[in-house]
Protein backbone atom coordinates (compact mmCIF):
# COMPACT_ATOMS: atom_id res chain seq x y z
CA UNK A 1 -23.21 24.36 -2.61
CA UNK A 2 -22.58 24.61 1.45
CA UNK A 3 -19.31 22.96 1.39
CA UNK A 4 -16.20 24.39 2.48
CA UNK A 5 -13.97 25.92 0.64
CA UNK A 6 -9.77 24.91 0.83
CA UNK A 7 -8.62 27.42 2.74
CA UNK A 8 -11.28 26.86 5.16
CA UNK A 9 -11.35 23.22 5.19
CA UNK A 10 -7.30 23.53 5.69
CA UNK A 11 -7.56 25.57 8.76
CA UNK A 12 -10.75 23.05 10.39
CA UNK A 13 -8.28 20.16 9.67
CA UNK A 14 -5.40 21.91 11.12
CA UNK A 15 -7.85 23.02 14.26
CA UNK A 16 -9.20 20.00 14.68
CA UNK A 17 -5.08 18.25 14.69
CA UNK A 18 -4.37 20.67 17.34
CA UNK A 19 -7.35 19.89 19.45
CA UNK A 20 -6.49 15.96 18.82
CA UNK A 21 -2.94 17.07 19.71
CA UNK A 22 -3.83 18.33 23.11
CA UNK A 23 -5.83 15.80 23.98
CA UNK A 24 -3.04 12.91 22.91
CA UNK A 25 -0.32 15.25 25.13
CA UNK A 26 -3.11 14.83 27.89
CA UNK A 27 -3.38 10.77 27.45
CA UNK A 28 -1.62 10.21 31.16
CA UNK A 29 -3.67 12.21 32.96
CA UNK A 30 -6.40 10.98 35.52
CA UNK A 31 -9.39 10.65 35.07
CA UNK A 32 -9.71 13.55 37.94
CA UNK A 33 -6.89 15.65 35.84
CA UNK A 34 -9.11 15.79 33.34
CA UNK A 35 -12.17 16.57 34.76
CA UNK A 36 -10.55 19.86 35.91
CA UNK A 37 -10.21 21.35 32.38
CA UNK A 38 -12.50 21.73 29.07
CA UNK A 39 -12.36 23.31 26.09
CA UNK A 40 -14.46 25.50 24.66
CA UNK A 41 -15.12 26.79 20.77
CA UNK A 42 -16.17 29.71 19.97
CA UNK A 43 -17.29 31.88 16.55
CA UNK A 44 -16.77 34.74 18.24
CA UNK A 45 -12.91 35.20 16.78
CA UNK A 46 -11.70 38.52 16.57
CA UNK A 47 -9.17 39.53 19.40
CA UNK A 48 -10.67 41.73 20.92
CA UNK A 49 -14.07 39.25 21.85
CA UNK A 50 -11.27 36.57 22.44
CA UNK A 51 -9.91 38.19 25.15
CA UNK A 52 -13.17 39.24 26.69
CA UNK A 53 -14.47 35.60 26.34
CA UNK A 54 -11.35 34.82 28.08
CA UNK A 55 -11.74 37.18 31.01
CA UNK A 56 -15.11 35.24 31.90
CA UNK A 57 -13.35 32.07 31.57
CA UNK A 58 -10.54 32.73 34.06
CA UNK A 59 -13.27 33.79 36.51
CA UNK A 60 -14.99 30.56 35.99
CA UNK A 61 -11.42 28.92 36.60
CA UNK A 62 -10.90 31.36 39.54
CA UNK A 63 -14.41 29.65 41.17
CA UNK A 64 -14.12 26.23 40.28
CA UNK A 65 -10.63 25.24 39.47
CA UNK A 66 -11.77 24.10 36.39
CA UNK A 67 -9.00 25.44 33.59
CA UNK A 68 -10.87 26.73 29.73
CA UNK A 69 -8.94 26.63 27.01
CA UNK A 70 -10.94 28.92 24.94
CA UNK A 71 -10.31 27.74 21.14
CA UNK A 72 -11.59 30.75 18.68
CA UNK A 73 -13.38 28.90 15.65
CA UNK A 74 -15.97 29.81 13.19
CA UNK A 75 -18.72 27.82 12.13
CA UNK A 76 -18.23 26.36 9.20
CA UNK A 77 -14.76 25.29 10.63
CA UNK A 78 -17.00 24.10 14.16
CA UNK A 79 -18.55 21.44 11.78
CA UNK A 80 -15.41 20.08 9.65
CA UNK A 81 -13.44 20.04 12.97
CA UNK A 82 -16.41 18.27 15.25
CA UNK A 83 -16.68 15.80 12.33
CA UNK A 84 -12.79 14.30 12.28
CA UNK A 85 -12.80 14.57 15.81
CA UNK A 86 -15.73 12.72 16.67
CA UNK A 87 -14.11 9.85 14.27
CA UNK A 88 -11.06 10.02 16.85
CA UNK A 89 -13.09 10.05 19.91
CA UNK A 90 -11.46 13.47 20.25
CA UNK A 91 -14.37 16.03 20.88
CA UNK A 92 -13.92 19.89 22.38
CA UNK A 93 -16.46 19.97 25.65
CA UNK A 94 -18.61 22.89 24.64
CA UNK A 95 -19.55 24.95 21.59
CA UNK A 96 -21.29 27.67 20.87
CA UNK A 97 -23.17 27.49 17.70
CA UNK A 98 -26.16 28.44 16.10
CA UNK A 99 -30.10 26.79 16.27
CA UNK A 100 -29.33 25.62 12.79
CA UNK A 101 -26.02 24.07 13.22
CA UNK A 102 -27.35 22.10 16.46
CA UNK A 103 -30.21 20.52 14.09
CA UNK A 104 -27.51 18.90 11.97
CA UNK A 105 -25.52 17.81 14.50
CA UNK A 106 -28.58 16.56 16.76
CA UNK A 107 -29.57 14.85 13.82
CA UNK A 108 -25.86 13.09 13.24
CA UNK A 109 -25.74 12.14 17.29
CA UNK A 110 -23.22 14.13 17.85
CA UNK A 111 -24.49 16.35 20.40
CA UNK A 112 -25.18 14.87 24.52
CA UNK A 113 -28.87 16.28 24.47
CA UNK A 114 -29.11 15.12 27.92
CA UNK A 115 -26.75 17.35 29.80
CA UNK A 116 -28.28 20.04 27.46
CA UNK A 117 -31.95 19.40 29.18
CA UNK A 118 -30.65 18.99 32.55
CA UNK A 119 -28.78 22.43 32.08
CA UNK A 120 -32.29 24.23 30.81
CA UNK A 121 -34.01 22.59 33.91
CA UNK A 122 -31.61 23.34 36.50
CA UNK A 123 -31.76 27.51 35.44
CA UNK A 124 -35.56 27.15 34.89
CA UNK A 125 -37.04 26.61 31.48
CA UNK A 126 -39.08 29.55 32.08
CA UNK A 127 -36.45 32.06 32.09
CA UNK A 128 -35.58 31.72 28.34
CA UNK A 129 -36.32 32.91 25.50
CA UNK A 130 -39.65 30.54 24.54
CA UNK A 131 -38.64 30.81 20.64
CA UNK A 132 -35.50 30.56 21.52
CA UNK A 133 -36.05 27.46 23.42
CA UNK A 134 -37.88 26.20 20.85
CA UNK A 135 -35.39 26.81 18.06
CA UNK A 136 -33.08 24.59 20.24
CA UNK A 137 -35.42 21.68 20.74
CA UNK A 138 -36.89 18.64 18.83
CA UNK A 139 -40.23 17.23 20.53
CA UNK A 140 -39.74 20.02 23.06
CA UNK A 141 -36.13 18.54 24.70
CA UNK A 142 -33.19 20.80 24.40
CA UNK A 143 -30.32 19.64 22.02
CA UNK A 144 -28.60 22.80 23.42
CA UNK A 145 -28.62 25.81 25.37
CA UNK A 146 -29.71 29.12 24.37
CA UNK A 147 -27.23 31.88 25.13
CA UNK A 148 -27.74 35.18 22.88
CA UNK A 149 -28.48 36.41 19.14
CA UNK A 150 -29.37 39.41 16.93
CA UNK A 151 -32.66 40.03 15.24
CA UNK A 152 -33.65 42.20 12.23
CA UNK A 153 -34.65 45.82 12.67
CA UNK A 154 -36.09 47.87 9.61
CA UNK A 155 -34.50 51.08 10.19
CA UNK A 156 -36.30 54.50 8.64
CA UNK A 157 -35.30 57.85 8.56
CA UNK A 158 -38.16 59.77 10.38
CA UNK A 159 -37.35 63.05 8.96
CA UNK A 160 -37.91 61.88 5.01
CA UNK A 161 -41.04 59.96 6.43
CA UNK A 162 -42.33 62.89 8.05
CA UNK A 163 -41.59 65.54 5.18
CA UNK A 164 -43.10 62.66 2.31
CA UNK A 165 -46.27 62.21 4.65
CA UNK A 166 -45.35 58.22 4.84
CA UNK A 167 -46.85 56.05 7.71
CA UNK A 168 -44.62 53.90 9.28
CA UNK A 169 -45.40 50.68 7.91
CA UNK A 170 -47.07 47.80 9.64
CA UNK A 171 -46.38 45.11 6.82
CA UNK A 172 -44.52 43.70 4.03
CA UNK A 173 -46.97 45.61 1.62
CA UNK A 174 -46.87 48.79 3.30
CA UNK A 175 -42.98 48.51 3.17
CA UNK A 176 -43.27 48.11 -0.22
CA UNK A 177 -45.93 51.04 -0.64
CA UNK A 178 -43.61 53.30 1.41
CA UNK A 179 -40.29 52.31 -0.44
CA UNK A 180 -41.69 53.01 -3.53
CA UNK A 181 -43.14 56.65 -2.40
CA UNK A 182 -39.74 57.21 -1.36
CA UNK A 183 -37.96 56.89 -4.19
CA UNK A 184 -39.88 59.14 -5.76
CA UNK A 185 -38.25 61.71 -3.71
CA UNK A 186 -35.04 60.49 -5.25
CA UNK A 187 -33.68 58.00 -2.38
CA UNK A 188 -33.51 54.77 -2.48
CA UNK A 189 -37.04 53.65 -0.62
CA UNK A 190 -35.25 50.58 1.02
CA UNK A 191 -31.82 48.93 1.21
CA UNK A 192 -31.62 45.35 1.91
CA UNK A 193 -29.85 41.97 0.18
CA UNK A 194 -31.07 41.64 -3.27
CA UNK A 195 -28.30 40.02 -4.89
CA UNK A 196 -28.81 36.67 -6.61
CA UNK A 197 -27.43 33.45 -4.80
CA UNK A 198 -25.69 35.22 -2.04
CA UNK A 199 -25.92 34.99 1.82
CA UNK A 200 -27.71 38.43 1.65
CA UNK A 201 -30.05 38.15 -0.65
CA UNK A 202 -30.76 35.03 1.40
CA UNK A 203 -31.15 36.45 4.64
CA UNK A 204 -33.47 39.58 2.94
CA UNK A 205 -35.87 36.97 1.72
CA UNK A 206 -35.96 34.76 4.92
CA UNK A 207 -36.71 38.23 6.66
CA UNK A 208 -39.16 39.57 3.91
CA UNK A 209 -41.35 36.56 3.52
CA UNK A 210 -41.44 35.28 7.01
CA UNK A 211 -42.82 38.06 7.77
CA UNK A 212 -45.65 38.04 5.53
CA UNK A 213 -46.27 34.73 7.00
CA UNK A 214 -45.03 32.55 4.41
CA UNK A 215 -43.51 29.39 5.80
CA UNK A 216 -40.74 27.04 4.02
CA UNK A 217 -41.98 24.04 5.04
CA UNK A 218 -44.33 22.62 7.50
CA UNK A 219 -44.74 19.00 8.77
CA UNK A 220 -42.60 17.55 5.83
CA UNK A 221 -44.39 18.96 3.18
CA UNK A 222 -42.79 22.36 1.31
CA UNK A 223 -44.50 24.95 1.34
CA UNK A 224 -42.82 28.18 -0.51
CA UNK A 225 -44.79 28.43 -3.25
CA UNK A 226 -47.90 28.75 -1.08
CA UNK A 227 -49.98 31.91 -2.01
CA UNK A 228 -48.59 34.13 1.09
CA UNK A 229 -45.26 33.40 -0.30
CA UNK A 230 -46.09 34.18 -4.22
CA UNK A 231 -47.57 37.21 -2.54
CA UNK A 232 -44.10 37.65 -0.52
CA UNK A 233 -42.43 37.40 -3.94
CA UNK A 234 -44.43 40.10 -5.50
CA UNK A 235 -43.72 42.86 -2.86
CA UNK A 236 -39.87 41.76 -2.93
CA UNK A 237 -39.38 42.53 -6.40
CA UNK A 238 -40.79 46.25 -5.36
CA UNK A 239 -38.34 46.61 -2.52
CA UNK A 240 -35.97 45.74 -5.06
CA UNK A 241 -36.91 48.10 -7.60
CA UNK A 242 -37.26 50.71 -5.17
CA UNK A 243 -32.99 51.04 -4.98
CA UNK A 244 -31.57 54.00 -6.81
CA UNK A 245 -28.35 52.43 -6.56
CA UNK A 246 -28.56 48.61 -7.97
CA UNK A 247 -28.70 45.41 -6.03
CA UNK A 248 -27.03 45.78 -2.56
CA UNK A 249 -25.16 43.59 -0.62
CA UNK A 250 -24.96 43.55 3.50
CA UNK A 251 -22.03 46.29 3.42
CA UNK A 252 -23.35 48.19 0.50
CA UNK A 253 -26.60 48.95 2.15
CA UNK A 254 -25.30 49.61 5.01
CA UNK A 255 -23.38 52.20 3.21
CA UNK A 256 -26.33 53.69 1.11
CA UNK A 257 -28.25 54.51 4.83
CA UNK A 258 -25.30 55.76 6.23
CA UNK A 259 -24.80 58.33 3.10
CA UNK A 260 -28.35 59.42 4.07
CA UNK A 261 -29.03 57.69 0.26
CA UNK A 262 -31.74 55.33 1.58
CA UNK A 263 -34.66 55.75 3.47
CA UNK A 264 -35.00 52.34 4.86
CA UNK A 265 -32.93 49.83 5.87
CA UNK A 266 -32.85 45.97 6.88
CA UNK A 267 -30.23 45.36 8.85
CA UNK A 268 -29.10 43.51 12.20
CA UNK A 269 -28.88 45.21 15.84
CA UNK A 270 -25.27 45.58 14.76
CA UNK A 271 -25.80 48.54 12.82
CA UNK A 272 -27.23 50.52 16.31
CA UNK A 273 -23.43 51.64 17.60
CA UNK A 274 -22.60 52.35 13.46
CA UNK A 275 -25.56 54.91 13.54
CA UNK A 276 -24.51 56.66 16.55
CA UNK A 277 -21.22 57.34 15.06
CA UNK A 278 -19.31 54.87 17.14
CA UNK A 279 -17.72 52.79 14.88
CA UNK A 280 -14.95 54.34 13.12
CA UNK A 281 -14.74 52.02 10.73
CA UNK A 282 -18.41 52.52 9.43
CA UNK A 283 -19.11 56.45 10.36
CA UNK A 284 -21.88 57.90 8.91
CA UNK A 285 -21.92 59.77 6.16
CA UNK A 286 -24.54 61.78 5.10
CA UNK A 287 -24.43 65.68 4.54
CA UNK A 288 -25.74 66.50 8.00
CA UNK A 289 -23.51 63.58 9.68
CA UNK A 290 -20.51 65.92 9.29
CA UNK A 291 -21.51 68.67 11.95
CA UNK A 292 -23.62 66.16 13.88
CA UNK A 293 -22.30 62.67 13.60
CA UNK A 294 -24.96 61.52 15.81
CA UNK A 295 -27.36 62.64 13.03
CA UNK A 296 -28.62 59.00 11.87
CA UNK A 297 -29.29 58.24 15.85
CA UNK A 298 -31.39 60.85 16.27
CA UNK A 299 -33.52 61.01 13.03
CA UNK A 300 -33.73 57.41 12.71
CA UNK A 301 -36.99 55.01 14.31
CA UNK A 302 -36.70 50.83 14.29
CA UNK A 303 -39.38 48.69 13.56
CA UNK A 304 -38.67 45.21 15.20
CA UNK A 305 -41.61 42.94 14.79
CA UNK A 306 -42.74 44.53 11.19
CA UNK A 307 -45.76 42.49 11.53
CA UNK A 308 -47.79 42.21 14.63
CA UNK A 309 -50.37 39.64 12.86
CA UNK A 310 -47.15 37.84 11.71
CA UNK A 311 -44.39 38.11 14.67
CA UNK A 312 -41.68 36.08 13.04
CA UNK A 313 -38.71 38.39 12.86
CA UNK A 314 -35.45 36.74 11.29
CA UNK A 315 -32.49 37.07 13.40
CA UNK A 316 -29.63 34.48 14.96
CA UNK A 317 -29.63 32.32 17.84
CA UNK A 318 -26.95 31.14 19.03
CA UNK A 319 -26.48 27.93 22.07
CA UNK A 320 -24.26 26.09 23.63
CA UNK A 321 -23.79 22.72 23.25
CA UNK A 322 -22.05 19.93 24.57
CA UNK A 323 -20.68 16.95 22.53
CA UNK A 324 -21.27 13.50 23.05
CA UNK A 325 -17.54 12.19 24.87
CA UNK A 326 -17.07 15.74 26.53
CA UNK A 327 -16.36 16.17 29.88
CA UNK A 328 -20.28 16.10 31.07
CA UNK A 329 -19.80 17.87 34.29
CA UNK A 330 -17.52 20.29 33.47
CA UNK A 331 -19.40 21.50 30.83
CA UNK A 332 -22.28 21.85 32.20
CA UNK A 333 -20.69 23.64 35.32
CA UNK A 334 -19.15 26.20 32.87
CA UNK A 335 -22.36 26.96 31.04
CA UNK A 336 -24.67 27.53 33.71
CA UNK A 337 -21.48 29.86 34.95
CA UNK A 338 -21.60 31.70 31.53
CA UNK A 339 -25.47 32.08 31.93
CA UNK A 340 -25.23 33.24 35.34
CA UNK A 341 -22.22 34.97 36.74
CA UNK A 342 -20.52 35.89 33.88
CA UNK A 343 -23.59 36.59 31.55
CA UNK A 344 -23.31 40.37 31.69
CA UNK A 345 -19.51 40.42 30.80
CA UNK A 346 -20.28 37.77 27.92
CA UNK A 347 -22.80 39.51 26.31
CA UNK A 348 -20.40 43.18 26.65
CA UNK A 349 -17.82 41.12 24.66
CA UNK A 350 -20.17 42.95 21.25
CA UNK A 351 -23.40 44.12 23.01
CA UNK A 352 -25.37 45.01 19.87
CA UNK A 353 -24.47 41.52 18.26
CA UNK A 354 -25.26 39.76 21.60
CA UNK A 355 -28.86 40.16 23.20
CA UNK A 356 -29.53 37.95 26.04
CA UNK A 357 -31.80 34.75 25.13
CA UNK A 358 -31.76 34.06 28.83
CA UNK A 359 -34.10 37.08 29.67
CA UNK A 360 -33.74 36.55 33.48
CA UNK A 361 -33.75 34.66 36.62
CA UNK A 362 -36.93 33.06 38.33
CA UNK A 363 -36.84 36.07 40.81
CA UNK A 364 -36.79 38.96 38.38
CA UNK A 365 -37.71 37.80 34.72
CA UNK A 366 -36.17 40.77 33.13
CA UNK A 367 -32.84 41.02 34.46
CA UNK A 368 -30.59 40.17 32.03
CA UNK A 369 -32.35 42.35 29.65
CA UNK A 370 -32.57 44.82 31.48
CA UNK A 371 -28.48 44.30 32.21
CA UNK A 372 -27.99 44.20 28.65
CA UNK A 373 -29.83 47.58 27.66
CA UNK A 374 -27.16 49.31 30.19
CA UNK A 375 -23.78 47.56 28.41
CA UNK A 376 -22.12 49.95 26.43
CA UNK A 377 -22.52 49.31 22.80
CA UNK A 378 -19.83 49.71 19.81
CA UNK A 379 -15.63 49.22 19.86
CA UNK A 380 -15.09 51.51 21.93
CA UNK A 381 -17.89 50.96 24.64
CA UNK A 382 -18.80 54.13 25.15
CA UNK A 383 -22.87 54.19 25.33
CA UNK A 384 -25.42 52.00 26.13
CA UNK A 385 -28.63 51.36 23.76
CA UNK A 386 -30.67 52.73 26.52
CA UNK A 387 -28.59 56.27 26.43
CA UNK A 388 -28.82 56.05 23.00
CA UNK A 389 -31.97 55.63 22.13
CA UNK A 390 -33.76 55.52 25.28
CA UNK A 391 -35.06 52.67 27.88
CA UNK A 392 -38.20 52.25 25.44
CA UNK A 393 -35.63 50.75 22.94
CA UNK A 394 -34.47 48.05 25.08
CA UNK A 395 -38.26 46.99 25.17
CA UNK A 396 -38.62 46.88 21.65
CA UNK A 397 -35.10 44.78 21.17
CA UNK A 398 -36.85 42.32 24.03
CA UNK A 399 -40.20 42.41 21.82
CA UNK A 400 -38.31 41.55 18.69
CA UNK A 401 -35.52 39.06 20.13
CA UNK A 402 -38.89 37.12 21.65
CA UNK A 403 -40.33 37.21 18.04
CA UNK A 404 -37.18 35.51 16.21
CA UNK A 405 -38.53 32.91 14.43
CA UNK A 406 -36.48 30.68 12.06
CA UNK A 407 -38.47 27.90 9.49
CA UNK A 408 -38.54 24.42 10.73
CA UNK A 409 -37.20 25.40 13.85
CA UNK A 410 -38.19 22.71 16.81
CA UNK A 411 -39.40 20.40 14.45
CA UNK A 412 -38.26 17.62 12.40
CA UNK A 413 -38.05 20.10 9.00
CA UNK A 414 -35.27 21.93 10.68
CA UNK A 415 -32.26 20.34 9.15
CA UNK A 416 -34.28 20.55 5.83
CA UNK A 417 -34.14 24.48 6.58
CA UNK A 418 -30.66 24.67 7.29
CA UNK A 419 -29.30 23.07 4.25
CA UNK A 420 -32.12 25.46 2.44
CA UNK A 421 -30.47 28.90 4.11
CA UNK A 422 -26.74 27.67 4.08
CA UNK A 423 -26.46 26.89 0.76
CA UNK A 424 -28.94 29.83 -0.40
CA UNK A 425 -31.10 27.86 -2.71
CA UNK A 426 -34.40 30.40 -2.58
CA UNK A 427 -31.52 33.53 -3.39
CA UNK A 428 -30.77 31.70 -6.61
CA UNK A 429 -34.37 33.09 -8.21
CA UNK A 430 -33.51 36.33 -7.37
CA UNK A 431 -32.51 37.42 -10.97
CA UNK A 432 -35.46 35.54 -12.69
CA UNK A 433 -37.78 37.75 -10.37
CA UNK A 434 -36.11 40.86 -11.40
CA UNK A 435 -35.73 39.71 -15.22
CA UNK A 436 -39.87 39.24 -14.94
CA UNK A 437 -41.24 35.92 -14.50
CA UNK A 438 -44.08 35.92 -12.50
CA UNK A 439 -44.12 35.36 -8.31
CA UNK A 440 -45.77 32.29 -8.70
CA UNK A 441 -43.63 30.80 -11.35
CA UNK A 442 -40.74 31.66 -8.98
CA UNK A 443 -41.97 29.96 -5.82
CA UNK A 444 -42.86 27.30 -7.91
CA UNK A 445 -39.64 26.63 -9.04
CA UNK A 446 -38.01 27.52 -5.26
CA UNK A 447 -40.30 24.74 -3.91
CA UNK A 448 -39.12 22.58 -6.82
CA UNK A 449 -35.38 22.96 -5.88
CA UNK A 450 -36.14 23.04 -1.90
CA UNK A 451 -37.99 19.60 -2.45
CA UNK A 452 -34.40 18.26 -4.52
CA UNK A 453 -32.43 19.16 -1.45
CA UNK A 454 -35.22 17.31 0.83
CA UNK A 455 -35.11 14.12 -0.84
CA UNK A 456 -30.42 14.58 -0.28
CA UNK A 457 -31.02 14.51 3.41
């Protein structure tokens, strides 16, 4: 559980040689040579964000003479790769990386929390995210430096609601209530992860129950099978049993609300340019998407704090962070530079997948945000979220983005978490749910196995 598999511990090793090797080819430079170049690691990998990511470096070169060697990595490999090189004393000089990934490496001293703090202080504490802030912290210091993320929204299809007489829901039980009514009318009331043991059933949980204000852990002491999350429990196996179509997985219910098969769905901000009929590699579907392809757009509302008593949406966070060994200043320089100057363009590099956790400057607190709504959204760029779905969009993205609240997070239980979601320990009880042992039995046992992986750490 949570390691790595061969082919993915083969390429970290092989990254983390050629980083080694770069640095080894670079072992007569000055001291001043080398404060004129960093490298920087990214999960954002597919060419096209590369290149983008690269565009915003150059200008940062362009400004500072400072050259970026931008290094395309995913997380999993980030870890393996920081790992041997941190042995070697050979370390890249910023990474971007999630909340979760900076709590293990805080944890291991492998990050230069310092330079993270003074970074946060220098742009003005106030003009982040606060939960994203948090999710970065331990004892309220920075162990990195929030840059951007994606939360959950629970789409619905506002025709079906309308024509079934459903209210939009305002909780985890009215979800359920309305999911249920729904299938009745022979969709499936809700599509979300509910396989056993994967990432997605994972995720659909985390989202689900946090929601209902059930809480994994608080000040050491696990909390899952608490009676919010039996009650959690209860309405998930509903949602589940609500599918006309099985257990789904991220890209099969995706699929089942693009077919117009599924009346809800849980999904990330990534599915906004997929609805619009901008992604030609995920059009929609459905009978009426064929004369109107912007069909889903237009009939379809969001719900992105489900909750208002409870406003703890799942989503990602991602930082950056700067290793212990790295080049300090340079970093640092090239960070605030990514936050600043080249924010916009960063964030364009996959606009629905990339909301700003920097909301603005000290002069105009919505800026960035407000920058963001106008980016266009999808491969091919072509609208923004604001065109699409109107300015009162963007404000509900802000509303749920500020909600994004992850267990443990800026507290000591956050590693705990971590190891919890990554190796998807609560997903494994998934089937037993469905097969009919009780709630409570089941967040018995979760808080069981969560307490085994506590007592590893």
């Amino acid at each position: 559980m949570g390691h790595l598999t061969k082919r993915r511990l083969a390429a970290a090793i092989a990254a983390a040689t050629a980083l080694s090797t770069l640095v080894a080819c670079g072992g007569s430079e000055s001291e001043s040579e080398k404060a004129k170049e960093i490298t920087f690691w990214t999960p954002q990998t597919t060419p096209q964000r590369v290149a983008a990511q690269e565009k915003v470096a150059a200008r940062f070169t362009e400004k500072t003479g400072i050259a970026v060697k931008v290094v395309p990595l995913s997380e999993a490999d980030q870890k393996q790769a920081l790992a041997t090189g941190a042995a070697s004393g050979d370390v890249p000089d910023v990474m971007l990386h999630t909340s979760t990934t900076t709590a293990a490496w805080r944890s291991q001293g492998l990050l230069n929390t310092k330079a993270a703090e003074e970074v946060v202080s220098e742009l003005g504490a106030e003009t982040f995210n606060a939960n994203a802030l948090k999710a970065f912290s331990l004892d309220g210091k920075a162990g990195a430096v929030p840059s951007d993320g994606w939360v959950h929204l629970l789409v619905y299809r506002k025709d079906l609601f309308k024509a079934a007489n459903v209210a939009v829901p305002t909780n985890l039980e009215e979800v359920a209530k309305a999911a249920t009514t729904m299938k009745a009318t022979g969709v499936s009331g809700i599509a979300l992860g509910t396989q056993s043991g994967t990432a997605s059933g994972t995720e659909a949980i985390y989202s689900m129950f946090q929601s209902a204000g059930c809480q994994l852990v608080q000040d050491g002491k696990v909390t899952i099978d608490s009676p919010e999350c039996t009650r959690a429990a209860e309405q998930f196996k509903v949602l589940r049993d609500s599918s006309t179509q099985g257990d789904f997985d991220v890209t099969s219910a995706r699929a089942a609300y693009l077919a117009g098969k599924s009346s809800m769905l849980l999904f990330s901000t990534h599915i906004l340019d997929e609805l619009a009929g901008l992604d030609k590699a995920n059009p929609p579907t459905c009978t009426q998407c064929k004369a109107d392809p912007t069909f889903l757009s237009k009939n379809s509302g969001f719900i992105t704090v489900l909750d208002r008593n409870h406003p703890a949406q799942y989503g990602a966070t991602l930082g950056y962070g700067i290793p212990e060994g790295a080049n300090t200043a340079g970093a640092k320089e090239f960070i605030k530079f990514m936050l600043e100057e080249g924010y916009s363009d960063t964030l364009a590099s996959a606009t629905e997948g990339r909301i700003p956790l920097r909301n603005g400057t000290k002069a105009d607190p919505n800026a960035y945000l407000d920058a963001w709504g106008k980016l266009g959204v999808g491969p091919e760029a072509k609208s923004s979220v604001a065109e699409l779905y109107g300015p009162e969009m963007v404000t509900q993205i802000r509303d749920g983005v500020n909600a994004v609240s992850l267990w443990g997070m800026g507290t000591k239980d956050s590693p705990l978490a971590g190891a919890v979601t990554a190796e998807n320990v609560l997903a494994q009880f998934l089937e037993r749910l469905y097969g009919g042992q009780s709630p409570a039995d089941i967040t018995k046992a979760m808080a069981e196995e969560v307490k085994k992986v506590q007592a590893e750490l």
